[in-house]
PDB file of C-alpha atoms in Angstrom:
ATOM      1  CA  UNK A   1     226.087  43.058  42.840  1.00 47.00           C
ATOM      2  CA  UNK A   2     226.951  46.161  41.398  1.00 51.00           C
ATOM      3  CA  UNK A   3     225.912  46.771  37.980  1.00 53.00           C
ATOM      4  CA  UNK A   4     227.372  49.420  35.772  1.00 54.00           C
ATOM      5  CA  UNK A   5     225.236  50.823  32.505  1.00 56.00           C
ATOM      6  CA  UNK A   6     226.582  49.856  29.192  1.00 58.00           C
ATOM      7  CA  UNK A   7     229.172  52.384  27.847  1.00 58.00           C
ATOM      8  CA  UNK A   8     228.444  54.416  24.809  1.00 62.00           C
ATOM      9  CA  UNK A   9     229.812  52.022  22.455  1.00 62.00           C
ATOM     10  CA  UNK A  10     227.624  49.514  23.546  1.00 64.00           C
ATOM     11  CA  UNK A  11     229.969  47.091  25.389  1.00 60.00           C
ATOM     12  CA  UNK A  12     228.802  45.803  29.168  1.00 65.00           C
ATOM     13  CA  UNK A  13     230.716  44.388  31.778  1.00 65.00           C
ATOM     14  CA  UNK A  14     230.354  40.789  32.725  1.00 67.00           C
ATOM     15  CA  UNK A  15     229.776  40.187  36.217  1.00 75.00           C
ATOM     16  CA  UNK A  16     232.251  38.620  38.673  1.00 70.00           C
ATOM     17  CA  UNK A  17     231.962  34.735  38.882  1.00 80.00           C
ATOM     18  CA  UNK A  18     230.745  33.973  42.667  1.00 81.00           C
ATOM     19  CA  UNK A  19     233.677  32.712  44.148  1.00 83.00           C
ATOM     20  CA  UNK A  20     235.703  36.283  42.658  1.00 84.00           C
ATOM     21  CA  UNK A  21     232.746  38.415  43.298  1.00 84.00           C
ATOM     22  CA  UNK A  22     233.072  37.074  47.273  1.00 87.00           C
ATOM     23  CA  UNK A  23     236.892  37.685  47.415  1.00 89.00           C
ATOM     24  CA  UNK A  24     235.727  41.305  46.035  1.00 85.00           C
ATOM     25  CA  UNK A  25     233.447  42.178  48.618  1.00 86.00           C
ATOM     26  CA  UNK A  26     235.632  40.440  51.313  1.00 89.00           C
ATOM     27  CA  UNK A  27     238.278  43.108  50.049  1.00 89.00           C
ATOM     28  CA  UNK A  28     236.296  45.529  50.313  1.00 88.00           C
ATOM     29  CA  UNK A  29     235.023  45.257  53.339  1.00 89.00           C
ATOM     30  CA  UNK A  30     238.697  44.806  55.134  1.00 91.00           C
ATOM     31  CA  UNK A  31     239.790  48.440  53.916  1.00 92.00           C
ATOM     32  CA  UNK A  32     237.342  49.243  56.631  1.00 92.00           C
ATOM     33  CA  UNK A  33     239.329  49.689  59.316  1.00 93.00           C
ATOM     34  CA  UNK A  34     242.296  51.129  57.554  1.00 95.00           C
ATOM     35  CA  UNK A  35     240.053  54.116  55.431  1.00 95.00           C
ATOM     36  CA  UNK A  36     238.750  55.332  59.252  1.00 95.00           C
ATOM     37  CA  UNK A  37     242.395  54.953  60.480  1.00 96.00           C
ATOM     38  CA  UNK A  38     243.356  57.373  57.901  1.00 96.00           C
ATOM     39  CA  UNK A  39     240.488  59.658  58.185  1.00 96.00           C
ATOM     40  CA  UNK A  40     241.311  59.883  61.658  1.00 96.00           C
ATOM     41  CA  UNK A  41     244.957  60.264  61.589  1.00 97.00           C
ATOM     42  CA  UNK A  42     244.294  63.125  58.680  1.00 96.00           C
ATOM     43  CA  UNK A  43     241.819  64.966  61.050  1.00 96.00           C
ATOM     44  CA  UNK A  44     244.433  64.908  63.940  1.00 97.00           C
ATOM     45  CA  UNK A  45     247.127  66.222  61.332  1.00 95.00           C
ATOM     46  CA  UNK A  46     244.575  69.270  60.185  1.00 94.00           C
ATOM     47  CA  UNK A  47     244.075  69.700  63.969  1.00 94.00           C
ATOM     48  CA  UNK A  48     246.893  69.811  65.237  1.00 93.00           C
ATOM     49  CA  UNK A  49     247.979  72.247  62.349  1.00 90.00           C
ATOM     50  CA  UNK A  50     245.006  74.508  62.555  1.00 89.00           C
ATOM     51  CA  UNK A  51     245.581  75.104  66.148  1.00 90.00           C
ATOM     52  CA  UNK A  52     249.793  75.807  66.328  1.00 89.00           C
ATOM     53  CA  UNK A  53     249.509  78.056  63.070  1.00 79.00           C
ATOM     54  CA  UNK A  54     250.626  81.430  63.608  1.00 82.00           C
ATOM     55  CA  UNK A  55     250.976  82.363  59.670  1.00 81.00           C
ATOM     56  CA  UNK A  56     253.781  79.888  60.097  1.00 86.00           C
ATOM     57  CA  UNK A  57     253.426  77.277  57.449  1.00 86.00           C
ATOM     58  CA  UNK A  58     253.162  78.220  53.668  1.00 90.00           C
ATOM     59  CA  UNK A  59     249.341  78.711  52.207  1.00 90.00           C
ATOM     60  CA  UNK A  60     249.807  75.445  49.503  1.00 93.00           C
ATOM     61  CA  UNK A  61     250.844  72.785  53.194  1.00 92.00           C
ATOM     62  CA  UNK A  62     248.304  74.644  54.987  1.00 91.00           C
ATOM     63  CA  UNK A  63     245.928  73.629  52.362  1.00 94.00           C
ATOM     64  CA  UNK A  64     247.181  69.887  51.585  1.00 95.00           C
ATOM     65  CA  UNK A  65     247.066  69.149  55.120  1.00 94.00           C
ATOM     66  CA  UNK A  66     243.450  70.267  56.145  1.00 94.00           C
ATOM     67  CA  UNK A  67     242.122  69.123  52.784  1.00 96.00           C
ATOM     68  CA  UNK A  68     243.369  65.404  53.060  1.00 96.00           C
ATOM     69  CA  UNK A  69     241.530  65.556  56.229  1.00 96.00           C
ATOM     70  CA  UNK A  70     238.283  66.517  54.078  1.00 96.00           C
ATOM     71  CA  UNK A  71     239.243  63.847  51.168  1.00 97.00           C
ATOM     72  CA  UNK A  72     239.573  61.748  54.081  1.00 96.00           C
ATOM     73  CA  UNK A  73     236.214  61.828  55.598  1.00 95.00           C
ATOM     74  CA  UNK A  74     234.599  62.137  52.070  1.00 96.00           C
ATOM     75  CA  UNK A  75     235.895  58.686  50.887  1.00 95.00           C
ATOM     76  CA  UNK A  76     234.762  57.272  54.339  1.00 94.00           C
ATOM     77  CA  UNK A  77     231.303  58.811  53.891  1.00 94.00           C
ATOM     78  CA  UNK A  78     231.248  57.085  50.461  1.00 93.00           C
ATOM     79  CA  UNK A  79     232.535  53.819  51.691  1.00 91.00           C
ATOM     80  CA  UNK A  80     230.104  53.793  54.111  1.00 91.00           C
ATOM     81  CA  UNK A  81     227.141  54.908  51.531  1.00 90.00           C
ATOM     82  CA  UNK A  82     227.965  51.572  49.777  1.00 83.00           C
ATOM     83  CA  UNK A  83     226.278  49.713  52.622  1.00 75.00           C
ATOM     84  CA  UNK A  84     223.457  51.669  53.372  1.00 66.00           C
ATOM     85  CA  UNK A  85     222.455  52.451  56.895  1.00 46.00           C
ATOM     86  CA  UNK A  86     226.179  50.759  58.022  1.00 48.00           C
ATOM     87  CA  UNK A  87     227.761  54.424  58.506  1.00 45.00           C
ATOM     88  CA  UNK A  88     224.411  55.038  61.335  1.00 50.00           C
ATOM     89  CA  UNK A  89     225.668  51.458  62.879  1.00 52.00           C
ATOM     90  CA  UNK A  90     228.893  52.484  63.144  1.00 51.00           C
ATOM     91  CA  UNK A  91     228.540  55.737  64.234  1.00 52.00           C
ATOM     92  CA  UNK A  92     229.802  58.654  61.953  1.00 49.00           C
ATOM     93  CA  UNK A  93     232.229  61.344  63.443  1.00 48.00           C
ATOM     94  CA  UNK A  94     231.903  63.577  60.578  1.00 46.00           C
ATOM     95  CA  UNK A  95     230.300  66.250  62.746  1.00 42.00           C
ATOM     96  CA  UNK A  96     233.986  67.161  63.995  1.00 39.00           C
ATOM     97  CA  UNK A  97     235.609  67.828  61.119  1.00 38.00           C
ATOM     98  CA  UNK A  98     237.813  70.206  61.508  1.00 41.00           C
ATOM     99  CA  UNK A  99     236.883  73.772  59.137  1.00 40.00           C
ATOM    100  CA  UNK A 100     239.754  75.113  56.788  1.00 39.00           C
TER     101      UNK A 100
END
């Protein structure tokens, strides 16, 4: 259960109830396959542009592209971080990330 500190005025969140907490975490766990879809889709994007630039496309898309590509992988790092050892399990592909 995920537990957030009280804010500075003092007030605290109340916890899910069980059956809402459940639906939560069932949520949550069924972006899965769509977050790596993206990440991978993003990283064949940056690819493919890294490799057929020739000074062709302006600086600011050069930029958007291959950085979605890194927002990409970073949110599927952190989803993964929220279960632990899961990212190991499923094997992580960050190692081929493609360099700006």
């Amino acid at each position: 259960m995920l537990h957030l500190p009280a804010s500075e005025t003092g007030a605290t969140v109340s916890p899910l109830p069980p059956s809402r907490d459940r639906e939560h975490a069932n949520a949550f766990r069924d972006l899965e396959s769509s977050i790596c879809d993206c990440a991978n889709m993003a990283r064949i994007a940056a690819n493919l542009m890294v490799e057929s630039d020739k000074g062709t496309y302006p600086d600011d898309v050069f930029f958007a592209v291959t950085h979605v590509s890194e927002m990409f992988d970073a949110l599927k790092a952190k989803y993964y971080g929220h279960f632990g050892s899961a990212a190991e399990e499923h094997g992580s592909d960050d190692d081929h990330r493609t360099a700006a």
